[in-house]
Structure formats: structure tokens, C-alpha cells
Coordinates of C-alpha atoms in Angstrom, one line a residue:
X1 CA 222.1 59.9 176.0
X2 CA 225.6 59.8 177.0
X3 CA 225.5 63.4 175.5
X4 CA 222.5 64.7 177.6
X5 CA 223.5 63.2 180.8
X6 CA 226.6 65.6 181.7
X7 CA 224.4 68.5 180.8
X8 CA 221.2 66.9 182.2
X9 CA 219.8 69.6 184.7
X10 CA 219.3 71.8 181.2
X11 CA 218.9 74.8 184.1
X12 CA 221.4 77.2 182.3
X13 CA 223.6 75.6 184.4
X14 CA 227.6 74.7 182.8
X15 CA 229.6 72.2 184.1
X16 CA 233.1 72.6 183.5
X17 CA 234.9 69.8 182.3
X18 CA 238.3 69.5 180.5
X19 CA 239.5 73.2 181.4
X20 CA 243.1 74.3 181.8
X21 CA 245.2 75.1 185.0
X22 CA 244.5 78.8 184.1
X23 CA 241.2 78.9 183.9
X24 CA 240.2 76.7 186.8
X25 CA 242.7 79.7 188.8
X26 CA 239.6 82.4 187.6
X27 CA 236.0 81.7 188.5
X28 CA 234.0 81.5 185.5
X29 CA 231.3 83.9 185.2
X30 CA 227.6 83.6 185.6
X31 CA 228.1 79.8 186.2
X32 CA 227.1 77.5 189.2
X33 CA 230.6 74.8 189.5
X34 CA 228.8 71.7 189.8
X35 CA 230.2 70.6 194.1
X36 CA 227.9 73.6 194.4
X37 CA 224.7 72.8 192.6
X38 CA 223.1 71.5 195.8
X39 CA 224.6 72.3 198.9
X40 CA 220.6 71.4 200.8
X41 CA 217.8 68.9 200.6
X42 CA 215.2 71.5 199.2
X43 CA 217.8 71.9 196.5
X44 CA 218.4 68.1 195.9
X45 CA 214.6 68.3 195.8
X46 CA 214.7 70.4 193.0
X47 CA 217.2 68.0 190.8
X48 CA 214.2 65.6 191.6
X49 CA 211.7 67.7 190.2
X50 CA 213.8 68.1 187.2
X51 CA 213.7 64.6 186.4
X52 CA 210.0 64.6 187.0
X53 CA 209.5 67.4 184.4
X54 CA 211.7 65.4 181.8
X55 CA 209.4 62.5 182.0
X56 CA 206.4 64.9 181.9
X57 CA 207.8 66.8 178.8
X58 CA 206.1 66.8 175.3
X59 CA 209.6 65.0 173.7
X60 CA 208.7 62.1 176.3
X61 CA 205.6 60.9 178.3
X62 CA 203.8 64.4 177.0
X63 CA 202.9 63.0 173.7
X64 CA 206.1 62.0 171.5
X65 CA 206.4 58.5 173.1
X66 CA 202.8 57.4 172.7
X67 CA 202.8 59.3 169.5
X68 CA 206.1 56.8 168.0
X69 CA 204.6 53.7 168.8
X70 CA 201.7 54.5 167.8
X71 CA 202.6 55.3 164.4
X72 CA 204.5 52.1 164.0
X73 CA 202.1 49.9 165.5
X74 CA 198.4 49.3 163.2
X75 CA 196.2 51.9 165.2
X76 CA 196.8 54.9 162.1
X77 CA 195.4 55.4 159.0
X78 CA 198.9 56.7 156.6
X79 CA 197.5 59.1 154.2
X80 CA 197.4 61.2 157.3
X81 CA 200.6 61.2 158.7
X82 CA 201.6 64.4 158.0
X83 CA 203.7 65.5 160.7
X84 CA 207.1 65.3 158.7
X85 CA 208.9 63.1 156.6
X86 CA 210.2 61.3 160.2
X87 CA 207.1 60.4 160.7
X88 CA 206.6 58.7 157.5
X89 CA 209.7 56.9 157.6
X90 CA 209.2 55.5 160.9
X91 CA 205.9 54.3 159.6
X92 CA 207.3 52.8 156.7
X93 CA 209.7 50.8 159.3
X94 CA 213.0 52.3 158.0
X95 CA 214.8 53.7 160.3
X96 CA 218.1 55.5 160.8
X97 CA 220.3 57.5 163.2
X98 CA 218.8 61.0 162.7
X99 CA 215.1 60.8 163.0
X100 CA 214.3 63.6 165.3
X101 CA 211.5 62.0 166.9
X102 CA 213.5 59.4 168.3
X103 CA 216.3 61.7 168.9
X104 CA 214.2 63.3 171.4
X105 CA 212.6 60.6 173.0
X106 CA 215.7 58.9 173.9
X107 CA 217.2 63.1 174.9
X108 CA 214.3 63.6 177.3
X109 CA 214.5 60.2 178.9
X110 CA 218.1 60.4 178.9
X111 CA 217.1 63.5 180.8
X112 CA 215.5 62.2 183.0
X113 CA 217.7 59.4 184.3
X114 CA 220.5 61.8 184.5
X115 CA 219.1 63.9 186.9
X116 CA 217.6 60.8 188.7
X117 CA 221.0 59.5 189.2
X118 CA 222.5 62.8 190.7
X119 CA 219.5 62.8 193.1
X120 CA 221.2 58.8 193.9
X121 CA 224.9 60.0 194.2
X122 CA 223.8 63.4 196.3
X123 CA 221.2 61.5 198.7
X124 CA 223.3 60.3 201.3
X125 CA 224.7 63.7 201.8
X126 CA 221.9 66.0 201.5
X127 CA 218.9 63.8 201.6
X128 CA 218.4 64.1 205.1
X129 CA 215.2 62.8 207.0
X130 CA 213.7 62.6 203.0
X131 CA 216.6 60.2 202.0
X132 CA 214.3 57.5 201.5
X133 CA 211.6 59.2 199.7
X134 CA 213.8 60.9 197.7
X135 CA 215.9 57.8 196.9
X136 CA 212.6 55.9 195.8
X137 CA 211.4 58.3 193.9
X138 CA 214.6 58.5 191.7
X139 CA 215.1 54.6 191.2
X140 CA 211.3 54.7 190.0
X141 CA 212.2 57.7 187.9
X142 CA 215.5 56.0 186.7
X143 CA 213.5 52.2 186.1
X144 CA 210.2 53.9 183.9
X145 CA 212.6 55.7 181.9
X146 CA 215.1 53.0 180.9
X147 CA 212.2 50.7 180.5
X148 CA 210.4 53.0 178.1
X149 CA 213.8 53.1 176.3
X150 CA 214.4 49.6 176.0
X151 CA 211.1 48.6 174.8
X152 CA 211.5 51.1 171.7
X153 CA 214.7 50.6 170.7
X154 CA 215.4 47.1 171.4
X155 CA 212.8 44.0 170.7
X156 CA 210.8 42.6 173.0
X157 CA 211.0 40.7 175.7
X158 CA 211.2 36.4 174.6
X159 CA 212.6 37.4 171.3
X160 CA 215.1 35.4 171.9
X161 CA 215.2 32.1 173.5
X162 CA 217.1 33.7 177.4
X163 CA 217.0 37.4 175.7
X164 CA 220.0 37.9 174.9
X165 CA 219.2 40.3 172.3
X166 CA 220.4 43.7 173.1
X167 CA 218.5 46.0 174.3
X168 CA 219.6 49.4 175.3
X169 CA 222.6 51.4 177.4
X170 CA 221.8 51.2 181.3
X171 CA 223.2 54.4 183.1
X172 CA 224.1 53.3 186.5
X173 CA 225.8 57.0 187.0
X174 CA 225.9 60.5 186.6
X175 CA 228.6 61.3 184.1
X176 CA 229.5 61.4 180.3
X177 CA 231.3 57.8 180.0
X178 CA 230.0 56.2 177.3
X179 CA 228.2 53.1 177.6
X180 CA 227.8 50.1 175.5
X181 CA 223.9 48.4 174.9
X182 CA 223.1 45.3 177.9
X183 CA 221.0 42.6 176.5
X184 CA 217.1 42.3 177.5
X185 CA 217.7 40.1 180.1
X186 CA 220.1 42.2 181.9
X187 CA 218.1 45.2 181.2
X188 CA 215.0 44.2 182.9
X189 CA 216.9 43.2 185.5
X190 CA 217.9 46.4 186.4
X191 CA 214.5 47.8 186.1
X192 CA 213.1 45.3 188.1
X193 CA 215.8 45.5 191.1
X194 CA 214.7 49.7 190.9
X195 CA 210.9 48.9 191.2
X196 CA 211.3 47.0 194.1
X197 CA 213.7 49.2 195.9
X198 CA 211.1 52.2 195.4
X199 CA 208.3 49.8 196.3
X200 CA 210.1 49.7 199.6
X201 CA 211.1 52.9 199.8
X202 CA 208.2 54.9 198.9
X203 CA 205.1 56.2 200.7
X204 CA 201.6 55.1 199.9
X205 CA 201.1 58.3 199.2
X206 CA 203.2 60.9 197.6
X207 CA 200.8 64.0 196.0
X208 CA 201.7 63.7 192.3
X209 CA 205.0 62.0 192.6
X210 CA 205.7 58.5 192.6
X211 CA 204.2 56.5 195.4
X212 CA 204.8 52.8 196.4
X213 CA 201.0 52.0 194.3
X214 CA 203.3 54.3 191.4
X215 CA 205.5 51.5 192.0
X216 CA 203.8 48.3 192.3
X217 CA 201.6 49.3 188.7
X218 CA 205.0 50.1 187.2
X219 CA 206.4 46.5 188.1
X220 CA 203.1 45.0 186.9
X221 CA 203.1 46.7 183.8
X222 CA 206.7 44.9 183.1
X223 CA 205.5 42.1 184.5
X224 CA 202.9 41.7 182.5
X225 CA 205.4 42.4 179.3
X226 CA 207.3 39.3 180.2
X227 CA 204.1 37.1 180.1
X228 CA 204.8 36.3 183.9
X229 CA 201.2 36.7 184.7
X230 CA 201.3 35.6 188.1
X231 CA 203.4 38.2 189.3
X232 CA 201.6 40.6 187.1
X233 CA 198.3 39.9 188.7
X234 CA 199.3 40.1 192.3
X235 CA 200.6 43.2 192.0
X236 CA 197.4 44.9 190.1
X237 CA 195.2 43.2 192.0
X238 CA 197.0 44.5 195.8
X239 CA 196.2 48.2 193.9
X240 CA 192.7 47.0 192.7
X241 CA 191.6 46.0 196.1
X242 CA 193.4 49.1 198.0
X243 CA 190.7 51.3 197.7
X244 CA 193.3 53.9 196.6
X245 CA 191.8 53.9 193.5
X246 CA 188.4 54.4 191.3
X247 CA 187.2 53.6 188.1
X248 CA 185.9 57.0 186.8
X249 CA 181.9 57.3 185.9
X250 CA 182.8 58.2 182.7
X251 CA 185.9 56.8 180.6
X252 CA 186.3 60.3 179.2
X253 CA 187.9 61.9 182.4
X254 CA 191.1 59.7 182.2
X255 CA 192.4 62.2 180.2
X256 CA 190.5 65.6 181.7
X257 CA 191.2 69.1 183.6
X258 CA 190.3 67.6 186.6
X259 CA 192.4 64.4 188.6
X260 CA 190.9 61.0 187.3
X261 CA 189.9 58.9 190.4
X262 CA 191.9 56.2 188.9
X263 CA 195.4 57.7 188.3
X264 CA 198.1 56.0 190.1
X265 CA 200.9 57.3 188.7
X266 CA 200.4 60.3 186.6
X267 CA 201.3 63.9 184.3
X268 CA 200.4 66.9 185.9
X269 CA 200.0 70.2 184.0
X270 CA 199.3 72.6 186.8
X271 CA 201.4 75.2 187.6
X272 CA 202.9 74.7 191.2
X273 CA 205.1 77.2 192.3
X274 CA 206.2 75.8 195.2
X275 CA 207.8 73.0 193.4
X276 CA 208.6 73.9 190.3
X277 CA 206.6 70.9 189.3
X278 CA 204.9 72.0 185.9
X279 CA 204.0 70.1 183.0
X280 CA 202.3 70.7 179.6
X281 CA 199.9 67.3 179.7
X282 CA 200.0 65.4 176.6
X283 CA 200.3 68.7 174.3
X284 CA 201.6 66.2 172.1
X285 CA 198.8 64.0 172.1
X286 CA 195.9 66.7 171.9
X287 CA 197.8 68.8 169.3
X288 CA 198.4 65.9 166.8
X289 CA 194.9 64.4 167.0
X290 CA 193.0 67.7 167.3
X291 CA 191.3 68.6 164.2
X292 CA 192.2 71.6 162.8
X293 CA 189.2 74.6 162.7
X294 CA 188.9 75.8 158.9
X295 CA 190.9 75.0 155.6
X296 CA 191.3 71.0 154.2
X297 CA 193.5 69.6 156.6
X298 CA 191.5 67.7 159.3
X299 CA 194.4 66.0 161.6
X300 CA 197.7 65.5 161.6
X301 CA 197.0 61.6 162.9
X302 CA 194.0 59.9 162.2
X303 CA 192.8 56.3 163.3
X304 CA 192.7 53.5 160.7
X305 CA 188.7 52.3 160.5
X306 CA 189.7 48.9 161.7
X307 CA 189.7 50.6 165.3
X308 CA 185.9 52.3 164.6
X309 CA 185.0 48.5 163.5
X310 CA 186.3 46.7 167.1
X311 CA 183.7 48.6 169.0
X312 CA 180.5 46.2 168.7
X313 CA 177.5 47.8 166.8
X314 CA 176.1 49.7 170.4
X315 CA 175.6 53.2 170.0
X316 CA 175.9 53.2 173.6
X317 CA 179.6 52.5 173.9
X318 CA 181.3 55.7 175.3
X319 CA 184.6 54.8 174.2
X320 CA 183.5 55.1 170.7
X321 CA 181.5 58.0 171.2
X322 CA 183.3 60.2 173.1
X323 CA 186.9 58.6 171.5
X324 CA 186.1 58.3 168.1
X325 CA 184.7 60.9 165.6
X326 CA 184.0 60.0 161.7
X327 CA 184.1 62.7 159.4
X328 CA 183.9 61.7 155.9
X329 CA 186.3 58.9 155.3
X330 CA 188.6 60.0 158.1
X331 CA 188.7 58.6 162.1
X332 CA 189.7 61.2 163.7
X333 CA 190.7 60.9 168.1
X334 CA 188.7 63.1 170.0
X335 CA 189.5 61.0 173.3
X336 CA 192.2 63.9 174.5
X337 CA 190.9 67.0 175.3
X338 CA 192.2 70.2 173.3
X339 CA 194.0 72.3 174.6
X340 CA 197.3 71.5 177.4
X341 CA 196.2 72.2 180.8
X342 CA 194.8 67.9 181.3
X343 CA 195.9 65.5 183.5
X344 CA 198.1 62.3 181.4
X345 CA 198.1 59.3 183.3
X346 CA 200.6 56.8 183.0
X347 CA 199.8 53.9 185.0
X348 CA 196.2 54.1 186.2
X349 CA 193.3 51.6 187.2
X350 CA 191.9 50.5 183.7
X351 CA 194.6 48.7 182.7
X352 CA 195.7 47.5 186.0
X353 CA 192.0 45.8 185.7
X354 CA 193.1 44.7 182.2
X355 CA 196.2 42.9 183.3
X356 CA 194.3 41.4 185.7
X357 CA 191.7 39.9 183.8
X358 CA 194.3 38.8 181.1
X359 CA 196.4 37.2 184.0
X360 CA 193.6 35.2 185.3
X361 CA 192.8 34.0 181.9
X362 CA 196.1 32.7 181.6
X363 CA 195.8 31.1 185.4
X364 CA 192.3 29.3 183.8
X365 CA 190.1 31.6 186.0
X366 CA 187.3 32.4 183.1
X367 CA 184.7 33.5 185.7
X368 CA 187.1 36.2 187.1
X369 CA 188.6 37.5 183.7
X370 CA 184.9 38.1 182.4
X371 CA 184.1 39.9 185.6
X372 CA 186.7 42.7 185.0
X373 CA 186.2 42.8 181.3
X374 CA 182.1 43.4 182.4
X375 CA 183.7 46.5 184.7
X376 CA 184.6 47.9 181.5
X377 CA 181.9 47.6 179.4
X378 CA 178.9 48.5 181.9
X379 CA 181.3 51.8 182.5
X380 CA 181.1 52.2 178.5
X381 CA 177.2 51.6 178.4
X382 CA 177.5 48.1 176.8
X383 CA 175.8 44.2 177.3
X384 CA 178.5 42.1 179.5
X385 CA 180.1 39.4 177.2
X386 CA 180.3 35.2 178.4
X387 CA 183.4 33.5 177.8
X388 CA 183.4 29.4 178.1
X389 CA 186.9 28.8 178.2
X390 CA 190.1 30.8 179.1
X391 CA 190.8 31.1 175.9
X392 CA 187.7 33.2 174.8
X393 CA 188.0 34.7 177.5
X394 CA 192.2 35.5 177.1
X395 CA 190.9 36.8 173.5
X396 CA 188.3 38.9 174.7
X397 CA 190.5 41.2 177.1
X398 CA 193.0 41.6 174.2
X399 CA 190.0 43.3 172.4
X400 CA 189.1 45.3 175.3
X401 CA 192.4 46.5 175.6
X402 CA 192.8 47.9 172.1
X403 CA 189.2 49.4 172.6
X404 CA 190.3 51.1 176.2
X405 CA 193.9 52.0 175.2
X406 CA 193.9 53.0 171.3
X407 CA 196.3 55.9 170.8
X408 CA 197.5 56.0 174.5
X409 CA 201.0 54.2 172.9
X410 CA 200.3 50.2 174.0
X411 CA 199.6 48.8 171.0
X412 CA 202.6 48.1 169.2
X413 CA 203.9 46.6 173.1
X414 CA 200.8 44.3 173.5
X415 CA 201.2 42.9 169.8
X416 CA 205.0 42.7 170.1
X417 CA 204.1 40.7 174.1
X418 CA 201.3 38.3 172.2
X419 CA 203.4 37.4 169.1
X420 CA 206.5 36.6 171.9
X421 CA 204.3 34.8 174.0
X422 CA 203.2 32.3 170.6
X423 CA 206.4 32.3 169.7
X424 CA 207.5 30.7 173.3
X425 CA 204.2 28.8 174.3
X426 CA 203.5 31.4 177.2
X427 CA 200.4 31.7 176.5
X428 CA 197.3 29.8 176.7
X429 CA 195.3 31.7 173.6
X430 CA 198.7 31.6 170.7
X431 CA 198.2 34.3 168.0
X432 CA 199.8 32.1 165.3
X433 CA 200.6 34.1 162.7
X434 CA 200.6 37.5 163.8
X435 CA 201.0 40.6 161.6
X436 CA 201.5 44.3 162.3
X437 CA 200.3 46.0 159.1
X438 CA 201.3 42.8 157.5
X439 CA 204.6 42.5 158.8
X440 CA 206.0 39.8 161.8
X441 CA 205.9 40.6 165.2
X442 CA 209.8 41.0 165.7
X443 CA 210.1 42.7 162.2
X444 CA 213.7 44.7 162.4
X445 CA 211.7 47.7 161.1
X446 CA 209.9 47.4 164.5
X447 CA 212.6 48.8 166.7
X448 CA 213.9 51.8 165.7
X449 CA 217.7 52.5 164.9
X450 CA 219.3 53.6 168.2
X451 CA 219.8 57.3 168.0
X452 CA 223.2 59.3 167.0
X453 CA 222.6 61.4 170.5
X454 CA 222.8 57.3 172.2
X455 CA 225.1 55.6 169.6
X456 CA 228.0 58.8 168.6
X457 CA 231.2 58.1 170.5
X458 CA 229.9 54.7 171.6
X459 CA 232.9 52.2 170.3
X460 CA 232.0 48.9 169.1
X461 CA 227.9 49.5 169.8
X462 CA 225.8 47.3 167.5
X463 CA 223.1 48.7 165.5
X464 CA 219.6 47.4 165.1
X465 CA 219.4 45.4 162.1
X466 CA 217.9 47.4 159.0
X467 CA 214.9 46.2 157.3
X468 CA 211.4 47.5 156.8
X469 CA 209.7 44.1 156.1
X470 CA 207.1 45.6 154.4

């Protein structure tokens, strides 16, 4: 990242750094000298956007994030990971320097946060009557995409008794100094202080860009991660009861052509040319679970049959049928639509409802958790469950989250948050004994090796430990 950030606008745009007296005397051709990038609010607008489409792009939110955890988590069957040999390694839990997957997850997010800080330096000057919009916006942008950082590369939060374990690089500014990992603790820290500053920055509503809801789903998702349920459940249940927000008919159009009801924060991949704010949806998503027309090869990534087995025997259940196709012995994902042009949302009203429910679980409120788990399930066409205790009912939203959020890349988090969670007595229903694909919850393997585009130049930054603990 320390790489990407000096270069992060990626506009064809050079800055010059590190030239001599006689070429600093001649102005260089064809190049924009960086005091002139953005001389205007519109243009400081445009570096916003920029981060935006970073976030949105296929190397990042767009597919390849979801896409990583999900291969490393239990959701995929491995006789059909047969994207490349990165792939297969990371599945295998050993990791190194050079995969290219997570080379360009941690570029694009680096990306992102670059030109999120430059918005922050160049605010004051040029932000104008937006200067509090625009500063929101980029300290949300900045806090989702460190986050999504830290919880790949570094382990998860209670791994440690006052996480102390490192976690990743936090980029404060907009240059090329290179920058040693913070622990967990520090790093959530930092996420946390940005969430709130946008929550109080933002507008309730902001078009496709981050609003103050964008905001208050984001700090609940982290929330949430850190099994502080109370604080997690205040926050999705102030966006439950806004009346922003919808659950859609039909759990199908989360991931459609047309804006799901309840997006809060989300991918957009119209064109807008007025903003230069286009994405390509989740093009990784669709294109590596789409099956193939003709010839042997049926998918690239197909589900294990454990996730066909969670739904209950209903042939009502629309997450199954509309999710889920079996051909043969292969599970293939038909829950993204093919082709680019859909909406991806990143925080939205099902699992804000989920969080809820779990939280309230945890708080001893059984009544309340089964009443947004029924939410679900009468949208999917399914019989409401009972719960007797918190317990039950603590164990039954876990299930509904798997069979709401397979392949949307939560997984591997949720069985990383349960296992810290036993580990620490945070919770009230302890998974003792936890496996991912028969290896511990904070399994080296687990956290991929920070990347040479992070680490190179770095002096004295630790590795992850090695170890596939398979």
C-alpha cells in the first residue's frame, strides 16, 4: 500500500518526486504537478469519486474480497477451485508474499484510502460549503477500507487477551512513508473514531454515497465483530426503525438490476456521467459462480453440500431455490445475477436484522431474537422457528446467517467472531471446539501473509506466522 498511495488517483496522472534542479527548471510534459491536481471543490469531488470507484472495483468490494474469504472459510467445495493456483494455495491455508489475489485486494483498498486521505488534506481549502460532506464521506471511505484490511490480514478481534496482536498498517496521510503494522486494538480504534466522525458529519441521505445510515451499519457491523452487542444493536436497530429502509419481497433482488429497498450502503454499476461514478457490480462474484454454457467445466467456485443441507427440507425456501442450483454432484451459486450491470450491497437491512436478533439473544431477549429470525424466513416462504432459551435462540440466528449470507464473504468473519467470543466467554451460546474445515478458529493459515506491495521497504514489519494447520 505504501506503494499505491503516492500514485493513488491512477488517472494518468505523475507526480514528480525525487527530480533534479534541472528538471524541476522545465515543465514536464503531458503531466498535471500535483499543487495543481485540484485547484476547486467539483475537482476535490472528483478525488472522492475516485476513492469510491476503488472500493467498488472488481480487485475489491466488486468480487475479489468476498471471493478470498470465501475460499478460506468452509462455504466451497475444492475440486472446483479452479481459478489459479493462488486460489488453491490460499485454500490450502499457505500463504505467502506474492499471491496476486491478495496483492490486489490490499492495492485497491490501498487505493482507496489514498485518495480518501487527499480528499482530508485538500478539504479545508477547497471543500467549501461541501466540507463537511465531503469530509464524512472520506473518513467513512478511509474506516471500511482499513477495516476490510485488517480483518484479512491480521486475526480477529479477542485473539488476544487486550489485542495486541498486530493487525495492519493505518495510513493517517497522503504520501509514500512507509508504515509499520498497529495492533488490533489500535486499529479499530481508528476505525471506530472515523465512523463516528462521518456519523456526524454526513447527511441522512447522500444518493449512492455514504450517508450517516452508511455510517451507523458500518459501526455496527464492527461492533458486532467485537462481540459488543449492545452497541451493535442500538445502532441496527436506530436503521431498522428509520423507515429508510425495506426488506425486499423477494431475497433475490439484493443482488439485482434494479436498487434493493434495503441497501444502505451500496455498489453501483450505472454509468453516471455526471460524476464519473461507475462501477462494474460484483463482476467478480457473477463471473466466478456463473456456470459456464457448453463444454465440462461447470463453475469456477462451487458451494460445498453442507450449505444445500442447512436449508430445512421446505421446497418453499427461496434462498435455496433461487441461491442454490444442484447439477449432478456439484452446488453451484445462482444467487448473483449474470452478467455486470447489478446493484452489490455492502451493508444493507438483512443483516442489520441479523445483528440485531443475535444481539438480543446475547441481552436474554428470546422473544425479540425469534421475531427477526421469523422476518427472514416468512420472506423465504418457510414455518417460523420457537426458541426456549437465548441460547437456541443465539444458535438459531447463526444458522440464519450462513443461510442469508453464504458467498456474500461473511463466513470466515462470523466463525473467526464465535470461536473469539468462546475463547473469551463473550458469549452466551460458546462454540467449544470450533473448526474451519477442520482447522482452529485463529489457525495462522487463516490470515493471509501481508502482501509484498504492503510489506517491501517496510523495515522491521513482522510477518504473519506460517502455518496451514491443515
Amino acid at each position: 500500500m505504501n506503494k499505491i498511495i503516492i500514485l493513488a488517483f491512477a488517472f494518468g496522472v505523475l507526480f514528480t518526486a525525487g527530480c533534479s534542479e534541472n528538471f524541476l527548471e522545465v515543465r514536464p510534459k503531458n503531466q498535471i504537478l500535483e499543487p495543481e491536481f485540484v485547484t476547486n471543490t467539483a475537482q476535490l469531488q472528483e478525488v472522492l469519486n475516485g476513492a469510491y470507484k476503488a472500493l467498488g472495483d472488481k480487485n475489491a468490494f466488486g468480487g475479489k474480497y468476498q471471493i478470498v474469504s470465501e475460499i478460506m472459510s468452509d462455504n466451497l467445495a475444492a475440486a472446483q477451485i479452479n481459478l489459479n493456483d493462488d486460489y488453491k494455495t490460499l485454500y490450502a491455508r499457505n500463504t505467502n508474499l506474492f499471491l496476486s489475489p491478495t496483492r490486489d485486494i490490499c492495492a485497491n483498498f490501498g487505493k482507496a484510502i489514498g485518495r480518501a486521505n487527499y480528499a482530508l488534506e485538500k478539504v479545508d481549502e477547497f471543500g467549501g460549503a461541501e466540507k463537511n460532506r465531503i469530509t464524512g464521506e472520506a473518513k467513512f471511505v478511509r474506516a471500511i477500507a482499513h477495516w476490510q484490511l485488517i480483518r484479512t490480514f491480521g486475526q480477529p478481534w479477542g485473539y488476544s487477551v487486550d489485542n495486541s496482536h498486530l493487525g495492519m498498517p493505518l495510513h493517517t496521510k497522503f504520501d509514500k512513508a512507509p508504515i509499520n503494522r498497529s495492533t488490533v486494538n489500535e486499529c479499530y480504534a481508528f476505525v471506530e473514531a472515523d465512523l463516528k466522525a462521518a456519523i456526524d458529519l454526513l447527511p441522512l441521505s447522500n444518493r449512492m454515497y455514504a450517508s450517516k445510515w452508511s455510517a451507523k451499519g458500518a459501526l455496527a457491523q464492527l461492533y458486532f465483530q467485537q462481540n459488543r452487542y449492545s452497541e451493535a444493536r442500538v445502532l441496527a436497530d436506530e436503521i431498522i426503525n428509520s423507515g429508510m429502509f425495506s426488506l425486499d419481497v423477494n431475497p433475490a433482488r439484493r443482488f439485482s438490476d434494479t436498487l434493493s429497498s434495503e441497501a444502505i450502503f451500496y455498489i453501483d454499476a450505472n454509468n453516471n456521467a455526471n460524476t464519473n461514478f461507475n462501477f462494474n457490480g460484483a463482476e467478480n462474484l457473477v463471473n466466478s459462480y456463473k456456470k459456464l454454457a457448453g463444454g465440462t467445466k461447470v463453475a469456477d467456485l462451487t458451494l460445498v453440500a453442507t450449505v444445500w443441507d442447512i436449508f430445512e427440507p421446505f421446497q418453499t425456501d427461496l434462498r435455496k431455490n433461487q441461491g442454490i442450483s444442484k447439477e449432478g454432484s456439484d452446488y453451484l451459486c445462482t444467487k448473483f445475477k449474470t452478467g455486470t450491470n447489478i446493484y452489490n450491497p455492502i451493508i444493507h437491512l438483512t443483516e442489520m436484522l441479523l445483528i440485531s436478533a443475535e444481539c438480543a439473544g446475547e441481552a436474554g431477549e428470546t422473544s425479540i431474537a425469534v421475531d427477526r429470525i421469523n422476518l427472514l424466513r416468512n420472506r423465504a416462504m418457510v414455518p417460523p422457528i420457537s426458541a426456549s432459551t437465548p441460547e437456541n435462540a443465539i444458535r438459531a440466528v447463526r444458522e440464519e446467517r450462513r443461510r442469508e449470507l453464504f458467498a456474500e464473504g461473511n463466513r470466515l468473519q462470523d466463525l473467526k467472531r464465535i470461536g473469539a467470543a468462546t475463547e473469551r466467554g463473550k458469549t452466551r451460546a460458546p462454540e467449544v471446539g470450533l473448526r474451519i474445515r477442520n482447522a482452529p478458529w485463529n489457525c495462522p493459515g487463516l490470515c493471509p501473509q501481508i502482501p509484498d506491495n504492503e510489506s517491501s521497504g517496510v523495515t522491521g514489519m513482522v510477518p504473519n506466522p506460517e502455518g496451514g494447520c491443515n
